[in-house]
Amino acid sequence: MATRYTIGSGLVISALALTLIALLIPVDSFGSRASAAATGTAAADDDGGGTVSTAFGPLTAADRDFIRKVRLAGLWELPAGRQAQQRGSRPAIKTAGQHLIDGHTELDRQVIQVGQALGVDLPNQPTAQQQDWLGQMNRARGEEYERLFVQLLRKAHGKVFSLLAGIRAQTKNSMVRALATSANNTVLDHITVLEDTGLVDFDALSDNVQPTK
């Protein structure tokens, strides 16, 4: 009888333990999904580091993703700006190229400082998509080059607005907030000079291509 009682008790305890685990796992998973939805961060952008405390406020996965995207922007837009300075025939193209150089040189300086201060690892080369855009511009000639330069850069800057607005509104980290403010001012300036070229095809800006800034 004692053996049967012991076995029965063990089965009951095991069943209770399994039930508890089954209850906890969905709750934890839902909490993670809810947190990602609240910050507007896709799972692919989550580096798995969670939220960490810093001297400048909490640093979330969305904050780190934003910092890395600012760095990525400079890695392809700086070369694009230098190319426009060399290959552009219109003064407005050369002006846009110089604004890209000036804006992203300063942003790159800031983002490196932010990355070092917050312990965020930064990329050192453009994404495959950004490299493809640079390749397209390398192969284009004459007016085709100028139109492609303007369209690719204008589209990329337009897409970044939602990211900037979300980070600026939600981040609790003062360094990230300052970087978002600087990036927003730079994006507005670049959009203005690109549109001043008169080559932006506004109808083509609403397609499904998603540039990464």
Coordinates of N, CA and C in Angstrom, one line a residue:
M1 N 0.8 -1.2 0.0 CA 0.0 0.0 0.0 C 0.9 1.3 0.0
A2 N 2.0 1.2 0.8 CA 2.8 2.4 0.9 C 3.5 2.7 -0.5
T3 N 3.8 1.6 -1.2 CA 4.4 1.8 -2.5 C 3.5 2.4 -3.5
R4 N 2.2 1.9 -3.4 CA 1.1 2.4 -4.3 C 0.9 3.9 -4.0
Y5 N 0.9 4.2 -2.7 CA 0.6 5.6 -2.3 C 1.8 6.5 -2.8
T6 N 3.0 6.0 -2.6 CA 4.2 6.8 -3.1 C 4.1 7.0 -4.6
I7 N 3.8 6.0 -5.3 CA 3.7 6.1 -6.8 C 2.6 7.1 -7.2
G8 N 1.5 6.9 -6.5 CA 0.3 7.8 -6.8 C 0.7 9.3 -6.5
S9 N 1.3 9.5 -5.4 CA 1.7 10.9 -5.0 C 2.7 11.5 -6.1
G10 N 3.6 10.6 -6.5 CA 4.6 11.1 -7.5 C 4.0 11.5 -8.8
L11 N 3.0 10.7 -9.2 CA 2.3 11.0 -10.5 C 1.5 12.3 -10.4
V12 N 0.8 12.5 -9.2 CA 0.1 13.8 -9.0 C 1.0 15.0 -9.0
I13 N 2.2 14.8 -8.4 CA 3.1 15.9 -8.3 C 3.7 16.2 -9.7
S14 N 4.0 15.2 -10.5 CA 4.5 15.4 -11.8 C 3.5 16.0 -12.7
A15 N 2.2 15.6 -12.6 CA 1.1 16.2 -13.4 C 1.0 17.7 -13.0
L16 N 1.0 18.0 -11.7 CA 0.9 19.4 -11.3 C 2.1 20.2 -11.9
A17 N 3.3 19.7 -11.9 CA 4.5 20.4 -12.4 C 4.3 20.6 -13.9
L18 N 3.9 19.6 -14.6 CA 3.7 19.8 -16.1 C 2.6 20.9 -16.4
T19 N 1.6 20.9 -15.6 CA 0.5 21.8 -15.8 C 1.0 23.2 -15.5
L20 N 1.8 23.4 -14.5 CA 2.4 24.7 -14.2 C 3.3 25.2 -15.3
I21 N 4.1 24.3 -15.8 CA 5.0 24.7 -16.9 C 4.2 25.1 -18.1
A22 N 3.2 24.3 -18.4 CA 2.3 24.6 -19.6 C 1.7 26.0 -19.5
L23 N 1.3 26.3 -18.2 CA 0.7 27.6 -18.0 C 1.7 28.8 -18.1
L24 N 2.9 28.6 -17.6 CA 3.9 29.6 -17.6 C 4.4 30.0 -19.0
I25 N 4.6 29.0 -19.8 CA 5.3 29.2 -21.1 C 4.4 30.1 -22.0
P26 N 3.1 29.9 -22.2 CA 2.3 30.8 -23.1 C 2.3 32.2 -22.5
V27 N 2.2 32.3 -21.2 CA 2.2 33.7 -20.6 C 3.5 34.4 -20.9
D28 N 4.6 33.8 -20.8 CA 5.9 34.4 -21.1 C 6.0 34.7 -22.5
S29 N 5.6 33.8 -23.4 CA 5.7 34.1 -24.8 C 4.8 35.2 -25.2
F30 N 3.6 35.3 -24.7 CA 2.7 36.4 -25.0 C 3.2 37.7 -24.5
G31 N 3.9 37.7 -23.3 CA 4.5 38.9 -22.8 C 5.5 39.4 -23.7
S32 N 6.3 38.5 -24.3 CA 7.4 39.0 -25.2 C 6.8 39.5 -26.5
R33 N 5.7 38.9 -27.0 CA 5.1 39.4 -28.2 C 4.4 40.7 -28.0
A34 N 3.8 40.9 -26.8 CA 3.1 42.1 -26.5 C 4.1 43.2 -26.4
S35 N 5.3 42.9 -25.8 CA 6.3 44.0 -25.6 C 6.9 44.4 -27.0
A36 N 7.1 43.5 -27.9 CA 7.6 43.8 -29.2 C 6.5 44.6 -29.9
A37 N 5.3 44.3 -29.8 CA 4.2 45.0 -30.5 C 4.1 46.5 -30.0
A38 N 4.3 46.6 -28.7 CA 4.2 47.9 -28.0 C 5.3 48.9 -28.5
T39 N 6.5 48.3 -28.8 CA 7.6 49.1 -29.2 C 7.7 49.2 -30.7
G40 N 6.9 48.5 -31.4 CA 6.9 48.5 -32.8 C 8.1 47.8 -33.4
T41 N 8.7 46.9 -32.7 CA 9.9 46.2 -33.1 C 9.6 44.8 -33.6
A42 N 10.0 44.5 -34.8 CA 9.8 43.2 -35.4 C 10.8 42.2 -34.7
A43 N 10.4 41.0 -34.7 CA 11.3 40.0 -34.1 C 12.6 39.9 -34.7
A44 N 12.7 40.2 -36.1 CA 13.9 40.1 -36.8 C 14.9 41.2 -36.3
D45 N 14.4 42.3 -35.8 CA 15.2 43.4 -35.3 C 15.6 43.3 -33.9
D46 N 15.2 42.3 -33.2 CA 15.5 42.1 -31.8 C 16.8 41.3 -31.7
D47 N 17.8 41.9 -31.1 CA 19.1 41.3 -31.0 C 19.2 40.3 -29.8
G48 N 18.1 40.2 -29.0 CA 18.0 39.2 -27.9 C 18.6 39.7 -26.6
G49 N 19.1 41.0 -26.6 CA 19.7 41.5 -25.4 C 18.7 42.1 -24.4
G50 N 17.5 42.2 -24.8 CA 16.5 42.7 -23.9 C 16.7 44.2 -23.6
T51 N 16.2 44.7 -22.5 CA 16.4 46.1 -22.0 C 17.4 46.1 -20.9
V52 N 18.4 46.9 -21.1 CA 19.5 47.0 -20.2 C 19.6 48.4 -19.6
S53 N 20.0 48.5 -18.4 CA 20.2 49.8 -17.7 C 21.5 50.5 -18.1
T54 N 21.4 51.8 -18.4 CA 22.6 52.6 -18.7 C 22.5 53.9 -17.9
A55 N 23.6 54.6 -17.9 CA 23.7 55.9 -17.2 C 22.8 56.9 -17.8
F56 N 22.3 56.6 -19.0 CA 21.5 57.6 -19.8 C 20.0 57.1 -19.9
G57 N 19.7 56.1 -19.2 CA 18.3 55.6 -19.2 C 18.3 54.2 -19.8
P58 N 17.2 53.5 -19.7 CA 17.1 52.1 -20.2 C 17.3 52.1 -21.7
L59 N 18.0 51.0 -22.1 CA 18.3 50.9 -23.6 C 17.6 49.6 -24.0
T60 N 16.6 49.7 -25.0 CA 15.8 48.6 -25.4 C 16.4 48.0 -26.7
A61 N 15.9 46.9 -27.2 CA 16.3 46.3 -28.4 C 16.0 47.3 -29.6
A62 N 14.8 48.0 -29.5 CA 14.4 48.9 -30.5 C 15.4 50.1 -30.6
D63 N 15.9 50.5 -29.4 CA 16.9 51.6 -29.4 C 18.2 51.1 -30.1
R64 N 18.6 49.9 -29.8 CA 19.9 49.4 -30.4 C 19.7 49.3 -31.9
D65 N 18.6 48.8 -32.3 CA 18.3 48.6 -33.8 C 18.3 50.0 -34.5
F66 N 17.8 51.0 -33.8 CA 17.8 52.3 -34.4 C 19.2 52.8 -34.6
I67 N 20.0 52.7 -33.5 CA 21.4 53.1 -33.5 C 22.2 52.5 -34.7
R68 N 22.0 51.2 -34.9 CA 22.7 50.5 -35.9 C 22.2 50.9 -37.3
K69 N 20.9 51.3 -37.4 CA 20.4 51.7 -38.7 C 20.9 53.1 -39.1
V70 N 21.2 54.0 -38.1 CA 21.8 55.3 -38.3 C 23.2 55.0 -38.9
R71 N 23.9 54.1 -38.3 CA 25.2 53.8 -38.8 C 25.2 53.3 -40.2
L72 N 24.2 52.4 -40.5 CA 24.1 51.8 -41.8 C 23.8 52.9 -42.9
A73 N 23.0 53.9 -42.5 CA 22.6 54.9 -43.4 C 23.9 55.6 -43.9
G74 N 24.8 55.9 -43.0 CA 26.0 56.6 -43.4 C 26.9 55.7 -44.3
L75 N 26.9 54.4 -44.0 CA 27.8 53.5 -44.8 C 27.5 53.5 -46.3
W76 N 26.2 53.8 -46.7 CA 26.0 53.8 -48.1 C 25.7 55.2 -48.6
E77 N 25.2 56.1 -47.8 CA 24.8 57.4 -48.2 C 26.1 58.3 -48.4
L78 N 27.1 58.1 -47.5 CA 28.3 58.9 -47.7 C 29.0 58.6 -49.1
P79 N 29.2 57.3 -49.4 CA 29.7 57.0 -50.8 C 28.8 57.5 -51.9
A80 N 27.5 57.5 -51.7 CA 26.6 58.0 -52.7 C 26.7 59.5 -52.9
G81 N 26.9 60.2 -51.7 CA 27.1 61.6 -51.8 C 28.4 62.0 -52.5
R82 N 29.5 61.3 -52.2 CA 30.8 61.5 -52.9 C 30.7 61.3 -54.4
Q83 N 30.0 60.2 -54.7 CA 29.8 59.9 -56.1 C 29.0 61.0 -56.9
A84 N 28.0 61.5 -56.2 CA 27.2 62.6 -56.8 C 28.0 63.8 -57.0
Q85 N 28.9 64.1 -56.1 CA 29.8 65.3 -56.3 C 30.7 65.1 -57.5
Q86 N 31.2 63.9 -57.8 CA 32.1 63.6 -58.9 C 31.4 63.5 -60.2
R87 N 30.2 62.9 -60.2 CA 29.5 62.5 -61.5 C 28.3 63.4 -61.8
G88 N 27.8 64.1 -60.9 CA 26.7 65.0 -61.2 C 27.0 66.1 -62.2
S89 N 26.1 66.3 -63.1 CA 26.3 67.4 -64.1 C 25.5 68.6 -63.7
R90 N 24.4 68.4 -63.0 CA 23.5 69.5 -62.5 C 24.1 70.0 -61.2
P91 N 24.1 71.4 -61.0 CA 24.6 71.9 -59.7 C 23.7 71.4 -58.6
A92 N 22.5 71.2 -58.8 CA 21.6 70.7 -57.7 C 22.0 69.3 -57.3
I93 N 22.5 68.5 -58.2 CA 22.9 67.1 -57.8 C 24.2 67.2 -57.0
K94 N 25.1 68.1 -57.3 CA 26.3 68.3 -56.6 C 26.0 68.8 -55.2
T95 N 25.0 69.7 -55.1 CA 24.6 70.3 -53.8 C 24.0 69.2 -52.9
A96 N 23.1 68.3 -53.5 CA 22.5 67.2 -52.8 C 23.6 66.3 -52.3
G97 N 24.6 66.0 -53.1 CA 25.7 65.2 -52.7 C 26.5 65.7 -51.6
Q98 N 26.7 67.0 -51.6 CA 27.5 67.7 -50.5 C 26.7 67.6 -49.2
H99 N 25.4 67.8 -49.3 CA 24.6 67.7 -48.1 C 24.6 66.3 -47.5
L100 N 24.6 65.3 -48.3 CA 24.7 63.9 -47.9 C 26.0 63.7 -47.1
I101 N 27.1 64.2 -47.7 CA 28.4 64.1 -47.1 C 28.5 64.8 -45.8
D102 N 28.0 66.0 -45.7 CA 28.1 66.8 -44.5 C 27.2 66.2 -43.4
G103 N 26.0 65.9 -43.8 CA 25.0 65.3 -42.8 C 25.4 64.0 -42.2
H104 N 25.9 63.1 -43.1 CA 26.2 61.8 -42.6 C 27.6 61.7 -41.9
T105 N 28.5 62.6 -42.3 CA 29.7 62.7 -41.6 C 29.5 63.1 -40.1
E106 N 28.6 64.0 -39.9 CA 28.3 64.4 -38.5 C 27.5 63.3 -37.8
L107 N 26.5 62.8 -38.5 CA 25.7 61.7 -37.8 C 26.6 60.5 -37.5
D108 N 27.5 60.2 -38.4 CA 28.4 59.0 -38.2 C 29.3 59.3 -36.9
R109 N 29.7 60.5 -36.8 CA 30.5 60.9 -35.6 C 29.7 60.7 -34.3
Q110 N 28.4 61.1 -34.4 CA 27.6 61.0 -33.2 C 27.2 59.6 -32.9
V111 N 26.9 58.8 -34.0 CA 26.5 57.4 -33.7 C 27.6 56.5 -33.2
I112 N 28.8 56.8 -33.6 CA 30.0 56.1 -33.0 C 30.1 56.4 -31.6
Q113 N 30.0 57.7 -31.2 CA 30.1 58.0 -29.8 C 29.0 57.4 -29.0
V114 N 27.7 57.4 -29.5 CA 26.6 56.8 -28.8 C 26.8 55.3 -28.7
G115 N 27.3 54.6 -29.7 CA 27.5 53.2 -29.7 C 28.6 52.8 -28.6
Q116 N 29.6 53.6 -28.6 CA 30.7 53.4 -27.6 C 30.2 53.6 -26.1
A117 N 29.4 54.7 -26.0 CA 28.9 55.0 -24.6 C 27.9 54.0 -24.1
L118 N 27.1 53.4 -25.0 CA 26.0 52.5 -24.6 C 26.4 51.1 -24.9
G119 N 27.6 50.8 -25.4 CA 28.0 49.4 -25.6 C 27.3 48.7 -26.7
V120 N 26.9 49.4 -27.7 CA 26.2 48.8 -28.9 C 27.2 48.6 -30.0
D121 N 27.3 47.3 -30.5 CA 28.2 47.0 -31.6 C 27.6 47.5 -32.9
L122 N 28.4 48.1 -33.7 CA 27.9 48.8 -34.9 C 28.4 48.1 -36.2
P123 N 27.6 48.1 -37.2 CA 28.1 47.5 -38.5 C 29.2 48.3 -39.1
N124 N 30.0 47.6 -40.0 CA 31.1 48.3 -40.7 C 30.9 48.2 -42.2
Q125 N 29.9 47.7 -42.7 CA 29.6 47.7 -44.1 C 28.1 47.8 -44.4
P126 N 27.7 48.3 -45.6 CA 26.3 48.4 -45.9 C 25.7 47.1 -46.0
T127 N 24.3 47.0 -45.9 CA 23.6 45.8 -46.1 C 23.7 45.4 -47.6
A128 N 23.3 44.2 -47.9 CA 23.3 43.7 -49.2 C 22.4 44.6 -50.1
Q129 N 21.3 45.0 -49.6 CA 20.4 45.9 -50.4 C 21.0 47.2 -50.6
Q130 N 21.7 47.8 -49.6 CA 22.3 49.1 -49.8 C 23.5 48.9 -50.8
Q131 N 24.2 47.8 -50.8 CA 25.3 47.6 -51.7 C 24.7 47.5 -53.2
D132 N 23.5 46.9 -53.3 CA 22.9 46.8 -54.6 C 22.5 48.2 -55.1
W133 N 22.0 49.1 -54.2 CA 21.7 50.4 -54.7 C 22.9 51.1 -55.2
L134 N 24.0 51.0 -54.4 CA 25.3 51.6 -54.9 C 25.7 51.0 -56.2
G135 N 25.5 49.7 -56.4 CA 25.9 49.1 -57.6 C 25.1 49.6 -58.8
Q136 N 23.8 49.8 -58.6 CA 22.9 50.4 -59.6 C 23.4 51.7 -60.0
M137 N 23.8 52.5 -59.1 CA 24.2 53.9 -59.4 C 25.6 53.8 -60.1
N138 N 26.4 52.9 -59.8 CA 27.7 52.7 -60.4 C 27.6 52.4 -61.9
R139 N 26.5 51.6 -62.2 CA 26.3 51.2 -63.6 C 25.6 52.2 -64.4
A140 N 24.8 53.1 -63.8 CA 24.0 54.1 -64.5 C 24.9 55.2 -65.1
R141 N 24.5 55.8 -66.2 CA 25.2 56.9 -66.9 C 24.4 58.1 -67.1
G142 N 25.0 59.3 -67.2 CA 24.3 60.5 -67.6 C 23.1 60.8 -66.7
E143 N 22.0 61.2 -67.5 CA 20.8 61.6 -66.8 C 20.2 60.4 -66.0
E144 N 20.3 59.2 -66.6 CA 19.8 58.0 -65.9 C 20.4 57.9 -64.5
Y145 N 21.7 58.2 -64.4 CA 22.4 58.2 -63.1 C 21.8 59.2 -62.1
E146 N 21.6 60.4 -62.6 CA 21.1 61.5 -61.7 C 19.7 61.2 -61.2
R147 N 18.9 60.7 -62.1 CA 17.5 60.3 -61.7 C 17.5 59.2 -60.7
L148 N 18.3 58.2 -60.9 CA 18.4 57.0 -60.1 C 18.9 57.4 -58.7
F149 N 20.0 58.3 -58.7 CA 20.5 58.8 -57.4 C 19.5 59.5 -56.6
V150 N 18.7 60.4 -57.2 CA 17.7 61.2 -56.5 C 16.6 60.3 -56.0
Q151 N 16.1 59.4 -56.9 CA 15.0 58.5 -56.5 C 15.3 57.5 -55.4
L152 N 16.5 56.9 -55.4 CA 16.9 56.0 -54.4 C 17.1 56.7 -53.0
L153 N 17.7 57.8 -53.1 CA 18.0 58.5 -51.8 C 16.7 59.1 -51.3
R154 N 15.9 59.7 -52.1 CA 14.6 60.3 -51.6 C 13.7 59.2 -51.0
K155 N 13.7 58.1 -51.7 CA 12.8 57.0 -51.2 C 13.3 56.5 -49.8
A156 N 14.6 56.3 -49.7 CA 15.2 55.9 -48.4 C 14.9 56.9 -47.3
H157 N 15.1 58.1 -47.6 CA 14.8 59.1 -46.5 C 13.4 59.2 -46.1
G158 N 12.5 59.0 -47.1 CA 11.0 59.0 -46.8 C 10.6 57.9 -45.9
K159 N 11.2 56.7 -46.1 CA 10.9 55.5 -45.3 C 11.3 55.7 -43.9
V160 N 12.3 56.4 -43.6 CA 12.9 56.5 -42.2 C 12.0 57.3 -41.3
F161 N 11.1 58.1 -41.8 CA 10.3 59.0 -40.9 C 9.6 58.2 -39.8
S162 N 8.9 57.1 -40.2 CA 8.1 56.4 -39.2 C 9.0 55.8 -38.1
L163 N 10.2 55.4 -38.5 CA 11.2 54.8 -37.5 C 11.6 56.0 -36.6
L164 N 12.0 57.1 -37.1 CA 12.4 58.2 -36.3 C 11.3 58.7 -35.3
A165 N 10.1 58.8 -35.8 CA 9.0 59.2 -35.0 C 8.8 58.3 -33.8
G166 N 8.8 57.0 -34.1 CA 8.5 56.0 -33.1 C 9.6 56.0 -32.0
I167 N 10.9 56.0 -32.4 CA 12.0 56.0 -31.5 C 12.0 57.3 -30.6
R168 N 11.8 58.4 -31.3 CA 11.8 59.7 -30.6 C 10.7 59.8 -29.6
A169 N 9.6 59.2 -29.9 CA 8.4 59.3 -29.0 C 8.5 58.3 -27.8
Q170 N 9.1 57.1 -28.1 CA 9.1 56.0 -27.1 C 10.3 55.8 -26.3
T171 N 11.5 56.2 -26.8 CA 12.7 55.9 -26.1 C 12.8 56.6 -24.7
K172 N 13.4 55.9 -23.7 CA 13.6 56.6 -22.4 C 15.1 56.8 -22.2
N173 N 15.9 56.6 -23.3 CA 17.3 56.8 -23.2 C 17.7 58.2 -23.8
S174 N 18.3 59.1 -23.0 CA 18.5 60.4 -23.4 C 19.5 60.5 -24.6
M175 N 20.5 59.6 -24.7 CA 21.4 59.6 -25.8 C 20.7 59.2 -27.1
V176 N 19.9 58.2 -27.0 CA 19.1 57.8 -28.2 C 18.2 58.9 -28.7
R177 N 17.5 59.5 -27.7 CA 16.6 60.6 -28.1 C 17.3 61.7 -28.8
A178 N 18.5 62.1 -28.3 CA 19.3 63.2 -29.0 C 19.7 62.7 -30.4
L179 N 20.1 61.5 -30.5 CA 20.5 61.0 -31.8 C 19.3 61.0 -32.8
A180 N 18.2 60.6 -32.3 CA 17.0 60.6 -33.1 C 16.6 62.1 -33.6
T181 N 16.8 63.0 -32.7 CA 16.6 64.4 -33.1 C 17.5 64.9 -34.2
S182 N 18.8 64.6 -34.0 CA 19.8 64.9 -35.0 C 19.5 64.3 -36.3
A183 N 19.1 63.0 -36.3 CA 18.8 62.2 -37.5 C 17.6 62.8 -38.2
N184 N 16.6 63.2 -37.4 CA 15.4 63.8 -38.0 C 15.7 65.1 -38.8
N185 N 16.6 65.9 -38.2 CA 17.0 67.2 -38.8 C 17.7 66.9 -40.1
T186 N 18.6 65.9 -40.0 CA 19.4 65.6 -41.2 C 18.5 65.0 -42.3
V187 N 17.6 64.2 -42.0 CA 16.7 63.6 -43.0 C 15.9 64.7 -43.7
L188 N 15.4 65.6 -42.9 CA 14.6 66.7 -43.5 C 15.4 67.6 -44.4
D189 N 16.6 67.8 -44.1 CA 17.5 68.6 -44.9 C 17.8 67.8 -46.2
H190 N 18.0 66.6 -46.1 CA 18.4 65.8 -47.3 C 17.1 65.6 -48.2
I191 N 16.0 65.4 -47.7 CA 14.8 65.4 -48.5 C 14.6 66.7 -49.2
T192 N 14.8 67.8 -48.6 CA 14.6 69.1 -49.2 C 15.6 69.3 -50.4
V193 N 16.9 69.0 -50.2 CA 17.8 69.2 -51.3 C 17.6 68.2 -52.5
L194 N 17.1 67.0 -52.1 CA 16.8 66.0 -53.2 C 15.6 66.5 -54.0
E195 N 14.6 67.0 -53.3 CA 13.4 67.5 -54.0 C 13.8 68.7 -54.9
D196 N 14.7 69.5 -54.4 CA 15.1 70.7 -55.1 C 15.7 70.4 -56.5
T197 N 16.1 69.2 -56.7 CA 16.7 68.8 -58.0 C 15.7 68.8 -59.1
G198 N 14.4 68.7 -58.7 CA 13.3 68.6 -59.7 C 13.2 67.2 -60.3
L199 N 13.9 66.2 -59.8 CA 14.0 64.9 -60.5 C 13.2 63.8 -59.7
V200 N 12.6 64.2 -58.6 CA 11.9 63.2 -57.8 C 10.6 62.7 -58.5
D201 N 10.4 61.4 -58.7 CA 9.2 60.9 -59.2 C 8.3 60.5 -58.0
F202 N 7.4 61.4 -57.6 CA 6.6 61.2 -56.4 C 5.7 60.0 -56.5
D203 N 5.2 59.7 -57.7 CA 4.3 58.6 -57.9 C 5.0 57.3 -57.6
A204 N 6.3 57.2 -57.8 CA 7.0 56.0 -57.6 C 7.5 55.8 -56.2
L205 N 7.2 56.7 -55.3 CA 7.7 56.7 -53.9 C 6.9 55.7 -53.1
S206 N 5.7 55.4 -53.5 CA 4.7 54.6 -52.7 C 4.7 53.2 -53.0
D207 N 5.7 52.6 -53.7 CA 5.7 51.2 -54.0 C 6.2 50.4 -52.8
N208 N 6.4 49.1 -52.9 CA 6.6 48.2 -51.8 C 8.1 48.1 -51.5
V209 N 9.0 48.8 -52.1 CA 10.4 48.7 -51.8 C 10.6 49.4 -50.4
Q210 N 11.4 48.7 -49.6 CA 11.6 49.1 -48.2 C 13.1 49.4 -47.9
P211 N 13.6 50.6 -48.3 CA 15.0 50.9 -48.0 C 15.3 50.8 -46.5
T212 N 16.5 50.4 -46.2 CA 16.9 50.3 -44.7 C 17.8 51.5 -44.5
K213 N 17.4 52.4 -43.5 CA 18.2 53.5 -43.2 C 19.1 53.2 -42.0

